[in-house]
Short mmCIF file of C-alpha atoms and ligand atoms in Angstrom, two decimals:
data_model
loop_
_atom_site.label_atom_id
_atom_site.label_comp_id
_atom_site.label_asym_id
_atom_site.label_seq_id
_atom_site.Cartn_x
_atom_site.Cartn_y
_atom_site.Cartn_z
CA UNK A 21 113.03 110.01 106.23
CA UNK A 22 109.93 108.34 107.52
CA UNK A 23 108.89 109.53 110.95
CA UNK A 24 108.33 107.03 113.66
CA UNK A 25 104.96 105.49 114.03
CA UNK A 26 103.54 105.75 117.55
CA UNK A 27 103.26 102.55 119.55
CA UNK A 28 99.93 101.35 120.93
CA UNK A 29 101.01 102.48 124.37
CA UNK A 30 101.78 105.95 123.11
CA UNK A 31 98.44 106.11 121.36
CA UNK A 32 96.45 104.90 124.34
CA UNK A 33 97.73 107.61 126.64
CA UNK A 34 95.99 110.54 124.95
CA UNK A 35 92.95 108.39 124.17
CA UNK A 36 92.44 107.60 127.84
CA UNK A 37 92.35 111.27 128.68
CA UNK A 38 89.09 111.47 126.77
CA UNK A 39 87.82 107.97 127.47
CA UNK A 40 87.61 107.07 131.15
CA UNK A 41 87.93 103.38 131.97
CA UNK A 42 87.20 101.01 129.05
CA UNK A 43 90.84 99.91 129.07
CA UNK A 44 90.26 96.94 126.80
CA UNK A 45 88.49 98.93 124.14
CA UNK A 46 91.16 101.65 124.28
CA UNK A 47 93.85 98.99 123.97
CA UNK A 48 92.28 97.25 120.97
CA UNK A 49 91.76 100.57 119.28
CA UNK A 50 95.33 101.67 119.96
CA UNK A 51 96.78 98.46 118.57
CA UNK A 52 94.66 98.64 115.43
CA UNK A 53 95.58 102.27 114.97
CA UNK A 54 99.30 101.69 115.46
CA UNK A 55 99.29 98.97 112.84
CA UNK A 56 97.20 101.02 110.48
CA UNK A 57 99.44 104.08 110.83
CA UNK A 58 102.46 101.91 110.18
CA UNK A 59 100.88 100.86 106.90
CA UNK A 60 100.37 97.29 108.06
CA UNK A 61 97.18 95.34 107.64
CA UNK A 62 94.95 95.12 110.64
CA UNK A 63 91.63 93.49 111.40
CA UNK A 64 88.42 95.44 111.63
CA UNK A 65 86.79 96.03 114.99
CA UNK A 66 83.22 95.71 116.19
CA UNK A 67 82.52 97.50 119.49
CA UNK A 68 79.51 96.52 121.55
CA UNK A 69 78.58 98.49 124.63
CA UNK A 70 75.44 99.78 126.22
CA UNK A 71 74.28 103.30 125.56
CA UNK A 72 76.42 105.98 127.17
CA UNK A 73 79.38 103.69 127.81
CA UNK A 74 81.79 105.65 125.63
CA UNK A 75 81.70 104.16 122.12
CA UNK A 76 81.24 107.41 120.27
CA UNK A 77 83.56 109.12 122.74
CA UNK A 78 86.29 106.65 121.79
CA UNK A 79 85.76 107.25 118.08
CA UNK A 80 85.88 110.99 118.60
CA UNK A 81 88.98 110.62 120.75
CA UNK A 82 90.73 108.92 117.85
CA UNK A 83 89.66 111.70 115.51
CA UNK A 84 90.96 114.32 117.92
CA UNK A 85 94.18 112.45 118.51
CA UNK A 86 94.89 112.14 114.80
CA UNK A 87 94.03 115.78 114.22
CA UNK A 88 96.20 116.95 117.10
CA UNK A 89 99.50 116.03 115.51
CA UNK A 90 100.45 117.36 112.17
CA UNK A 91 102.47 114.34 111.17
CA UNK A 92 99.60 111.98 111.97
CA UNK A 93 97.03 114.23 110.38
CA UNK A 94 99.06 114.11 107.22
CA UNK A 95 99.11 110.33 107.30
CA UNK A 96 95.52 109.50 107.98
CA UNK A 97 92.05 110.38 106.83
CA UNK A 98 89.23 109.44 109.11
CA UNK A 99 85.47 109.72 108.78
CA UNK A 100 82.69 108.87 111.17
CA UNK A 101 79.24 108.14 109.91
CA UNK A 102 75.94 106.86 111.16
CA UNK A 103 74.90 103.41 109.94
CA UNK A 104 71.43 104.78 109.19
CA UNK A 105 72.99 106.82 106.43
CA UNK A 106 74.12 103.56 104.84
CA UNK A 107 70.60 102.21 105.13
CA UNK A 108 69.26 105.28 103.33
CA UNK A 109 71.69 104.83 100.49
CA UNK A 110 71.25 101.07 100.48
CA UNK A 111 67.96 101.53 98.67
CA UNK A 112 69.84 102.86 95.66
CA UNK A 113 72.47 100.14 96.05
CA UNK A 114 75.14 102.74 96.81
CA UNK A 115 75.74 102.44 100.52
CA UNK A 116 79.33 101.27 100.16
CA UNK A 117 80.14 104.08 97.82
CA UNK A 118 79.03 106.62 100.40
CA UNK A 119 81.85 105.62 102.73
CA UNK A 120 84.51 105.97 100.03
CA UNK A 121 83.09 109.29 98.87
CA UNK A 122 83.13 110.63 102.42
CA UNK A 123 86.77 109.62 102.74
CA UNK A 124 87.53 111.25 99.43
CA UNK A 125 85.85 114.51 100.47
CA UNK A 126 87.68 114.48 103.77
CA UNK A 127 91.02 113.85 102.07
CA UNK A 128 90.34 116.83 99.81
CA UNK A 129 89.57 119.03 102.83
CA UNK A 130 92.84 117.97 104.42
CA UNK A 131 95.12 118.13 101.42
CA UNK A 132 93.57 121.01 99.52
CA UNK A 133 91.30 121.33 96.50
CA UNK A 134 94.12 121.27 93.96
CA UNK A 135 95.50 117.92 95.10
CA UNK A 136 95.57 115.45 92.19
CA UNK A 137 92.64 113.04 92.23
CA UNK A 138 95.02 110.12 92.22
CA UNK A 139 96.53 111.24 95.51
CA UNK A 140 93.10 111.75 97.03
CA UNK A 141 91.97 108.30 95.94
CA UNK A 142 95.07 106.79 97.46
CA UNK A 143 94.37 108.58 100.74
CA UNK A 144 90.76 107.42 100.76
CA UNK A 145 91.91 103.86 100.15
CA UNK A 146 94.02 103.89 103.30
CA UNK A 147 91.61 105.77 105.55
CA UNK A 148 89.73 104.90 108.68
CA UNK A 149 85.96 104.55 108.63
CA UNK A 150 83.98 104.67 111.84
CA UNK A 151 80.46 103.39 111.41
CA UNK A 152 78.43 104.28 114.48
CA UNK A 153 75.08 102.82 115.59
CA UNK A 154 75.68 99.74 113.48
CA UNK A 155 73.01 97.87 115.44
CA UNK A 156 70.46 100.05 113.63
CA UNK A 157 71.06 98.08 110.44
CA UNK A 158 69.90 94.77 111.85
CA UNK A 159 68.37 92.37 109.41
CA UNK A 160 65.27 91.82 111.50
CA UNK A 161 63.36 93.85 113.99
CA UNK A 162 61.33 91.42 116.06
CA UNK A 163 59.85 88.96 113.55
CA UNK A 164 59.90 91.51 110.74
CA UNK A 165 62.59 91.53 108.07
CA UNK A 166 64.28 94.93 107.83
CA UNK A 167 65.13 95.33 104.16
CA UNK A 168 67.09 98.56 104.53
CA UNK A 169 69.17 96.91 107.27
CA UNK A 170 69.86 93.81 105.21
CA UNK A 171 70.93 95.92 102.25
CA UNK A 172 73.12 98.17 104.37
CA UNK A 173 74.88 95.15 105.88
CA UNK A 174 75.39 93.71 102.41
CA UNK A 175 76.79 97.00 101.20
CA UNK A 176 79.19 97.25 104.11
CA UNK A 177 80.41 93.71 103.79
CA UNK A 178 81.06 94.06 100.08
CA UNK A 179 82.89 97.28 100.81
CA UNK A 180 85.13 95.80 103.47
CA UNK A 181 88.16 94.03 102.05
CA UNK A 182 87.24 94.53 98.44
CA UNK A 183 89.98 94.87 95.85
CA UNK A 184 87.90 96.93 93.53
CA UNK A 185 84.97 99.04 94.69
CA UNK A 186 83.40 100.95 91.80
CA UNK A 187 82.45 104.54 92.58
CA UNK A 188 80.86 107.43 90.73
CA UNK A 189 83.21 110.37 91.14
CA UNK A 190 81.73 113.64 92.36
CA UNK A 191 81.41 116.75 90.20
CA UNK A 192 84.53 118.40 91.62
CA UNK A 193 86.55 115.38 90.50
CA UNK A 194 85.18 115.73 87.00
CA UNK A 195 82.55 112.99 87.30
CA UNK A 196 83.21 109.66 85.65
CA UNK A 197 83.99 106.43 87.43
CA UNK A 198 86.87 105.07 89.43
CA UNK A 199 87.77 101.92 91.33
CA UNK A 200 89.09 101.87 94.85
CA UNK A 201 90.88 99.04 96.62
CA UNK A 202 89.37 99.08 100.10
CA UNK A 203 91.50 96.37 101.66
CA UNK A 204 93.58 98.85 103.62
CA UNK A 205 90.69 100.85 105.02
CA UNK A 206 90.29 100.23 108.74
CA UNK A 207 86.67 99.79 109.70
CA UNK A 208 85.50 100.26 113.26
CA UNK A 209 81.81 99.68 113.80
CA UNK A 210 79.99 100.27 117.06
CA UNK A 211 76.54 99.74 118.48
CA UNK A 212 74.63 99.40 121.72
CA UNK A 213 72.83 96.22 120.65
CA UNK A 214 70.17 96.90 123.20
CA UNK A 215 68.50 93.73 124.38
CA UNK A 216 71.51 91.56 123.57
CA UNK A 217 72.51 91.40 127.22
CA UNK A 218 69.05 90.24 128.25
CA UNK A 219 68.73 87.70 125.48
CA UNK A 220 72.09 86.08 126.25
CA UNK A 221 71.26 86.07 129.96
CA UNK A 222 67.97 84.37 129.15
CA UNK A 223 69.69 81.81 126.94
CA UNK A 224 72.04 80.66 129.69
CA UNK A 225 69.49 80.77 132.52
CA UNK A 226 66.07 79.81 131.19
CA UNK A 227 66.59 79.33 127.44
CA UNK A 228 68.26 76.74 125.21
CA UNK A 229 71.36 76.58 127.42
CA UNK A 230 69.37 76.51 130.61
CA UNK A 231 71.55 75.83 133.62
CA UNK A 232 74.79 76.86 131.92
CA UNK A 233 75.13 79.79 134.28
CA UNK A 234 75.46 78.34 137.75
CA UNK A 235 74.90 80.31 140.91
CA UNK A 236 77.96 81.02 142.99
CA UNK A 237 78.09 80.92 146.75
CA UNK A 238 78.79 84.32 148.20
CA UNK A 239 79.78 84.68 151.82
CA UNK A 240 79.28 88.09 153.32
CA UNK A 241 79.90 88.30 157.05
CA UNK A 242 77.72 85.62 158.58
CA UNK A 243 75.42 85.54 155.57
CA UNK A 244 75.75 82.91 152.86
CA UNK A 245 73.92 83.55 149.58
CA UNK A 246 73.62 82.04 146.13
CA UNK A 247 74.23 84.59 143.43
CA UNK A 248 74.14 84.50 139.63
CA UNK A 249 77.13 86.40 138.34
CA UNK A 250 76.64 87.19 134.69
CA UNK A 251 79.21 88.81 132.46
CA UNK A 252 78.26 89.07 128.80
CA UNK A 253 81.91 88.59 127.88
CA UNK A 254 81.85 85.02 129.21
CA UNK A 255 78.81 83.96 127.25
CA UNK A 256 78.43 85.96 124.05
CA UNK A 257 78.66 83.78 120.96
CA UNK A 258 78.44 84.72 117.32
CA UNK A 259 75.05 82.99 117.22
CA UNK A 260 73.70 85.59 119.64
CA UNK A 261 74.66 88.31 117.21
CA UNK A 262 73.11 86.37 114.30
CA UNK A 263 69.92 86.10 116.34
CA UNK A 264 70.10 89.82 116.97
CA UNK A 265 70.04 90.39 113.23
CA UNK A 266 73.64 90.71 112.13
CA UNK A 267 74.36 88.34 109.27
CA UNK A 268 77.18 85.78 109.53
CA UNK A 269 78.82 87.23 106.41
CA UNK A 270 78.80 90.68 107.95
CA UNK A 271 80.26 89.49 111.23
CA UNK A 272 82.97 87.51 109.46
CA UNK A 273 84.49 90.82 108.36
CA UNK A 274 85.50 91.66 111.93
CA UNK A 275 88.57 90.21 113.59
CA UNK A 276 87.81 91.57 117.01
CA UNK A 277 84.55 91.98 118.85
CA UNK A 278 85.20 94.33 121.75
CA UNK A 279 82.75 94.54 124.62
CA UNK A 280 82.75 97.76 126.58
CA UNK A 281 82.24 97.61 130.32
CA UNK A 282 79.13 99.00 131.88
CA UNK A 283 80.13 102.00 133.94
CA UNK A 284 79.95 101.73 137.71
CA UNK A 285 79.72 104.47 140.29
CA UNK A 286 83.51 104.92 140.51
CA UNK A 287 83.85 105.43 136.75
CA UNK A 288 80.91 107.80 136.77
CA UNK A 289 82.63 109.90 139.44
CA UNK A 290 85.73 110.05 137.28
CA UNK A 291 83.78 110.90 134.14
CA UNK A 292 81.95 113.62 136.02
CA UNK A 293 85.17 115.17 137.29
CA UNK A 294 87.60 114.43 134.48
CA UNK A 295 85.87 114.03 131.11
CA UNK A 296 86.70 117.05 128.96
CA UNK A 297 83.05 117.48 127.97
CA UNK A 298 81.54 116.77 131.38
CA UNK A 299 78.65 118.93 132.43
CA UNK A 300 80.51 119.76 135.64
CA UNK A 301 83.32 121.36 133.67
CA UNK A 302 80.81 123.18 131.54
CA UNK A 303 79.01 124.52 134.60
CA UNK A 304 82.33 125.61 136.12
CA UNK A 305 83.14 127.58 133.00
CA UNK A 306 79.72 129.18 133.10
CA UNK A 307 80.07 130.27 136.73
CA UNK A 308 83.63 131.43 136.11
CA UNK A 309 82.28 133.76 133.46
CA UNK A 310 80.14 135.31 136.21
CA UNK A 311 83.04 135.56 138.63
CA UNK A 312 81.81 132.65 140.74
CA UNK A 313 84.04 129.71 141.52
CA UNK A 314 81.96 126.52 141.56
CA UNK A 315 83.07 123.57 143.65
CA UNK A 316 81.32 120.34 144.62
CA UNK A 317 82.32 118.39 147.70
CA UNK A 318 83.42 114.78 147.09
CA UNK A 319 80.29 113.58 148.92
CA UNK A 320 78.10 115.68 146.63
CA UNK A 321 79.80 114.23 143.56
CA UNK A 322 79.44 110.70 144.89
CA UNK A 323 75.73 111.27 145.48
CA UNK A 324 75.25 112.51 141.92
CA UNK A 325 77.15 109.50 140.53
CA UNK A 326 75.11 107.13 142.70
CA UNK A 327 71.89 108.62 141.39
CA UNK A 328 73.16 108.32 137.80
CA UNK A 329 74.21 104.70 138.39
CA UNK A 330 70.59 103.89 139.16
CA UNK A 331 69.82 104.41 135.48
CA UNK A 332 72.25 101.94 133.89
CA UNK A 333 70.53 102.12 130.52
CA UNK A 334 71.69 105.70 130.10
CA UNK A 335 75.31 105.10 131.09
CA UNK A 336 77.23 108.33 131.61
CA UNK A 337 74.44 110.25 129.90
CA UNK A 338 72.52 109.96 133.16
CA UNK A 339 75.14 112.21 134.80
CA UNK A 340 74.10 115.12 132.66
CA UNK A 341 70.45 114.67 133.47
CA UNK A 342 71.05 114.29 137.21
CA UNK A 343 73.47 117.20 137.42
CA UNK A 344 71.05 119.38 135.46
CA UNK A 345 68.49 118.96 138.21
CA UNK A 346 71.05 119.89 140.86
CA UNK A 347 72.58 122.91 139.17
CA UNK A 348 69.60 124.39 137.36
CA UNK A 349 68.45 126.80 140.09
CA UNK A 350 71.98 128.04 140.75
CA UNK A 351 72.56 128.69 137.07
CA UNK A 352 69.38 130.69 136.75
CA UNK A 353 70.70 133.70 138.63
CA UNK A 354 74.43 133.33 139.30
CA UNK A 355 74.87 136.97 140.30
CA UNK A 356 72.56 136.62 143.31
CA UNK A 357 74.24 133.50 144.65
CA UNK A 358 75.60 134.03 148.12
CA UNK A 359 79.15 132.91 147.85
CA UNK A 360 81.88 132.74 150.43
CA UNK A 361 84.19 135.69 150.86
CA UNK A 362 86.44 134.10 148.24
CA UNK A 363 83.71 134.13 145.60
CA UNK A 364 83.22 130.37 145.83
CA UNK A 365 79.98 128.47 145.50
CA UNK A 366 80.39 125.21 147.36
CA UNK A 367 77.70 122.60 146.83
CA UNK A 368 77.75 119.90 149.47
CA UNK A 369 75.82 116.69 149.93
CA UNK A 370 72.80 118.21 151.73
CA UNK A 371 72.17 120.56 148.78
CA UNK A 372 72.26 117.59 146.40
CA UNK A 373 70.02 115.49 148.62
CA UNK A 374 67.56 118.36 148.83
CA UNK A 375 67.09 118.15 145.08
CA UNK A 376 67.48 114.42 144.41
CA UNK A 377 66.06 113.02 147.60
CA UNK A 378 67.97 110.78 149.97
CA UNK A 379 68.08 107.90 147.48
CA UNK A 380 68.14 104.27 148.48
N1 ADP B 423 84.07 106.00 129.11
C1 ADP B 423 83.75 107.31 129.06
N2 ADP B 423 84.68 108.25 129.30
C2 ADP B 423 84.37 109.57 129.27
N3 ADP B 423 83.15 110.04 128.99
C3 ADP B 423 82.18 109.14 128.75
C4 ADP B 423 82.43 107.74 128.76
N4 ADP B 423 81.29 107.11 128.48
C5 ADP B 423 80.38 108.05 128.28
N5 ADP B 423 80.89 109.28 128.45
C6 ADP B 423 80.17 110.56 128.36
O1 ADP B 423 78.79 110.27 128.21
C7 ADP B 423 78.25 110.85 127.05
C8 ADP B 423 77.73 109.78 126.10
O2 ADP B 423 78.82 108.96 125.71
P1 ADP B 423 78.91 108.28 124.25
O3 ADP B 423 80.33 107.94 124.01
O4 ADP B 423 78.26 109.17 123.26
O5 ADP B 423 78.05 106.98 124.47
P2 ADP B 423 77.74 105.78 123.47
O6 ADP B 423 78.47 104.59 124.02
O7 ADP B 423 76.27 105.61 123.55
O8 ADP B 423 78.22 106.18 122.11
C9 ADP B 423 79.35 111.70 126.45
O9 ADP B 423 79.06 113.03 126.79
C10 ADP B 423 80.63 111.30 127.14
O10 ADP B 423 81.35 112.41 127.51
MG1 MG B 424 77.11 106.60 120.44
#
């Protein structure tokens, strides 16, 4: 009997343990995944979000989720690859093939080397392909045409929704050729599209759509101000992505364009405290191994998050860099740290300020 397919809600719960915030992206991903796991057709997804906002984390969360349950692991094969790899292979005209071959290899790892090729091909044809850093295959960089990017986009778009993708089989499969129907492969592409935010902002303030973004009146106490409130979500059009260097044909392969939120101080606090791979957790484990219990006061954490939020281009990556500066001297010689009688090392706001400065 077929086992039940998880619902989007059931899928999103474990995903949001790894991915803090980004509810919309988690939702879209969960819906696509639920449909895909049920064997139904689902549209491909393009995720756009600034660096360090959680795009790769979300992809990895899906991989971990699928691997964590035997029944799901048996049903799905997922690969994650860097778009630059496609560009490399685009020169030989084989970029699309690379994706299928990766899926095929992965299916073989999962099912075992003596699985019939036919089964493996079927698995590959219903897999999930994450293509990360897809903004690196833009068709133009500045005024210059980017041939590798153009070719990689072409390869991807001919791969997506293609009834019959020809591939050269690897040695272990006996060589020769095969054809794969890729229409059931779920593609999720992601990229930071750096500069897109600024160019759309410019378009609606000083560019071709000058005046489209109107200032809003903000009343704060006795003060009345005019403020421009800009949310990329309200203004992004396909044309902006064409201008960025993604071809219309390429974009037409995606049913959903998902914009990730930029992370504010509150989310950064949560990521710092809760993300499974946060540098705080890592430091705690390190001190634990030396018999020291590390704790940061809420005010200290807030100060670290505030400092990180001052570098929005790094997203949550800034947390690591900021925390490094704070914790470095303590980590150098944990044995000599004067801890409380309970073996605890408490870092409070003054200690953080001493390293980072008082901030603004
Ligand atoms: N929404 C998030 N939830 C949890 N951790 C996050 C989130 N965004 C970023 N991070 C953390 O920041 C780092 C970079 O995130 P990543 O997902 O690689 O960013 P990108 O959007 O550039 O792919 C990772 O270590 C990750 O743990
Ligand atoms: Mg990434």
